[in-house]
Amino acid sequence: MAEELGSVDAAAEINTARDSSASVMAYLQDEKSDADILPALNLGDLDLTTDEFILDEVDIHIQANLEDELVKEALKTGVDLRQYSKQVEEELHRIEQASIKDYIKESQNIASLHNQITACDSILERMEEMLSGFQSDLSSISSEIQTLQQQSVSMNVRLKNRQAVRSQLSQLVDELVVPGTMISVILDSPVTEQEFLEQLHELNNKINFAKELSFRETLACADIQDIVDRLKIKAVSKIREFILQKIYSFRKPMTNYQIPQNTLLKYRFFYQFLLANERTVAKEIRDEYVDTMSKIYYSYFKSYSSRLLKVQYEDVADKDDLMGVEDTAKKGFFSKPSLKSRNTIFTLGQRGAVLSPSELEGPILIPHAAQRGDTRYPYETLFRSQHYALLDNGCREFLFLSDFFMVAGNSALDLFNSVMGKTLSMFLKNMSTYVSDCYDSIAIFLCIHIILRFKAITAKRNIPALDKYWEAVLEMLWPRFELILEMNIQSIRNTDPQKLGVLDTRPHYITRRYAEFSSAIVSINQTFPNERTNALLGQLQIEVENFVLKMAAEFPSRKDQLIFLINNYDMMLGVLMERAADDSKEVEGFQQLLLARTQEFIEEILAPPFGGMITFVKESETLMEKGQLDKLKNDEVRITQLVRGFSSSWKQSVEAMSQDVMRSFTNFKNGTSIIQGALTQLIQYYHGFHKILSQPTFRSLAVRSELINLHHLMVEVKKHKPNF
């Protein structure tokens, strides 16, 4: 192999030498001196216009030869190019001879290399044939793989189709097959067993599935139809017997019907099964339940209502127990005894507690327990107990009917009315009987607000079953309350003051009745305001104000009239403020009346001891405003009498006035307020008196020195203010 490489190197050197020689020869031809070239050329013989000899191309050729490395080297060393050319040719010849010898020497190796190359060619040819065979085999395998892939896809599709068919067929078979467990459980197990309920669900599914298949005209349905029908008949029979037995258990005396109701709710699917598969039996059960519960509720509430009436107060208001009726009025021989005190009819007292949340939704009354304790209750308490029992049972019954019988909306309301309608009619009838003969307006008004609150409770519980009943009761109570209120208004309007006994400046019992009644109605009405009630109370207030004025007119003196008015206004205001809001119309009205009459009374009691001074102050202030105070310049005698009279008697007058006020007013606090107001007004008048006498018109009067110091007067007056 080394010999082969040596031969190759020699050949390369020969080629390189040839290239160099050719380059040198070309350059030598181009670089002949002008002396050598120009004589040889006959420019006249040149055709400079031909394409064969163009000067530009000659220049390019010469420039290219000059770029050769060997030419550059020769030019740099200054070698004779001709001699150098000959040397190169000799060197080429020598190398050529050496190369020939090397080739001859390596001829065997070259021949061997040729043989090896030939052998390699044959081997490569065989390999090419093998690879071609492999390629043809691979192409055939690829086609087989493609075929297998197509077969796999086809098999996958068939598999999915079979699985889908198998799923539907297995479901169909499962639905069609009636297992022995189902048969034995439906036939033999009690309906209260959980296993029976589970198998009943399965049977219901099979019945529904069989109906669906029959619509599709599936032939396999006929194979199970007979056994499914028999199981359905057996299940319906057992369920019917079970539910009717529970309904009949309601009828036993002293039975808590809520327990069997809760049991029925646990098996509500029984009725659903009957409704879906045997509507005749479902209707029978529903009718039986409605009939049974209707009688039970009617009997229970009728008995409960009659027993409640036995614990009602015996003394009740009648048509003569009105606000304007005299306490000493006599009744006929055959009339029932009068109430011990008519004031209790118009007083709320503890009766309003029935509207508190704790009592409103508290336990119902137990009549026989109350009878044993000889306890009596007002009508509104019995009304609350009766209607709370109705509310509680009604809400529970509505929820049971909606849940067990699977009804809603108007259907649920109709079913509820079928059960409770008889009881509700009985309630309304009893209410109508009571209301037509009731004159206790507070009891009626409390009943109205009990119903309003119960109505709100049922709305909060989302139970609409009793809405119509509540409205019917309210439509019965409101007109009666308004009628009683109008009767009281008329009784006050028709009152004759001269027939009401001895005159007395203390609060009148009619105004006390009004105050108690008005405060009761206003306090109750705050939660659910009613404009009609407010209007009637306004009319009543006007009549009471007129009555007070008529009574005051019976007193001969204005002072007694004012005392009577102030006592009555103060009493009514005090009672109203205990229950009604401070900003209510009634409170504001009586506050204004009390203030006006108090100011008038203060002027009235100040007039006897200090009237002269007060008149002088008022006259002087009027003249001062007009600038005519000099008109009083000649009243020195009058002024002297006023100054000395006040200084000598004011203490005794204030003391007498204080005692008189405290004797005149029943409310010590009000009397104290009046005394303080009177003394304050007195100081203001005396201060005005000082101010007038300090004017230039009176500044020269000697009596000014006898005036009491205003500060000293205030200190002394404070000693006379009573403390309560």
XYZ file of N, CA and C in Angstrom, residues 507 562-571 573 594-595 597-598 601-602 661-662 664-678 722 724:
111
model
N -108.998 64.526 87.607
C -109.250 63.902 86.297
C -110.558 63.128 86.295
N -109.458 75.862 84.454
C -108.090 75.552 84.019
C -107.502 74.390 84.810
N -107.800 74.360 86.109
C -107.307 73.236 86.929
C -107.873 71.927 86.399
N -109.177 71.923 86.114
C -109.805 70.712 85.571
C -109.169 70.308 84.243
N -108.983 71.278 83.357
C -108.392 70.974 82.043
C -106.969 70.447 82.182
N -106.171 71.139 83.027
C -104.771 70.723 83.177
C -104.689 69.329 83.788
N -105.507 69.056 84.815
C -105.489 67.727 85.437
C -105.838 66.635 84.425
N -106.830 66.882 83.615
C -107.247 65.877 82.644
C -106.221 65.714 81.510
N -105.731 66.852 80.997
C -104.721 66.763 79.937
C -103.458 66.060 80.438
N -103.062 66.399 81.660
C -101.849 65.796 82.213
C -102.025 64.294 82.428
N -103.194 63.923 82.947
C -103.442 62.503 83.169
C -103.445 61.745 81.843
N -102.047 62.580 79.008
C -100.706 62.586 78.434
C -99.798 61.578 79.134
N -101.857 70.930 76.907
C -101.401 71.083 78.286
C -100.529 72.328 78.431
N -99.642 72.555 77.485
C -98.757 73.722 77.557
C -99.559 75.026 77.501
N -102.767 75.535 78.291
C -103.576 75.742 79.498
C -102.700 76.027 80.717
N -101.520 75.477 80.766
C -100.610 75.742 81.888
C -100.173 77.197 81.885
N -102.993 79.236 83.101
C -103.200 79.080 84.546
C -102.157 79.867 85.333
N -100.917 79.882 84.863
C -99.871 80.649 85.547
C -100.244 82.130 85.592
N -101.527 75.648 94.595
C -101.227 74.823 93.411
C -101.098 73.362 93.791
N -100.404 73.068 94.873
C -100.191 71.681 95.257
C -101.495 71.017 95.698
N -104.363 71.785 94.314
C -105.249 71.741 93.144
C -104.925 70.611 92.172
N -103.681 70.151 92.137
C -103.276 69.186 91.115
C -102.936 67.844 91.738
N -103.503 66.813 91.174
C -103.305 65.458 91.691
C -101.910 64.922 91.379
N -101.322 65.407 90.335
C -99.985 64.962 89.958
C -98.967 65.916 90.570
N -98.235 65.449 91.596
C -97.270 66.308 92.272
C -96.216 66.837 91.312
N -95.810 65.995 90.402
C -94.785 66.417 89.445
C -95.307 67.558 88.577
N -96.551 67.418 88.152
C -97.153 68.478 87.353
C -97.321 69.746 88.186
N -97.756 69.608 89.475
C -97.890 70.774 90.349
C -96.561 71.476 90.548
N -95.506 70.700 90.758
C -94.174 71.292 90.914
C -93.770 72.059 89.675
N -94.031 71.479 88.521
C -93.699 72.141 87.265
C -94.453 73.463 87.111
N -95.719 73.476 87.539
C -96.531 74.698 87.432
C -95.996 75.769 88.386
N -95.644 75.375 89.624
C -95.097 76.340 90.585
C -93.800 76.938 90.054
N -92.934 76.076 89.520
C -91.671 76.572 88.976
C -91.925 77.525 87.816
N -92.869 77.173 86.970
C -93.202 78.066 85.856
C -93.745 79.398 86.344
N -94.595 79.362 87.396
C -95.187 80.595 87.920
C -94.115 81.483 88.538
N -91.030 73.789 95.703
C -91.189 72.488 96.374
C -90.342 71.424 95.684
N -90.112 67.384 95.038
C -90.861 66.117 95.119
C -90.070 65.076 94.371
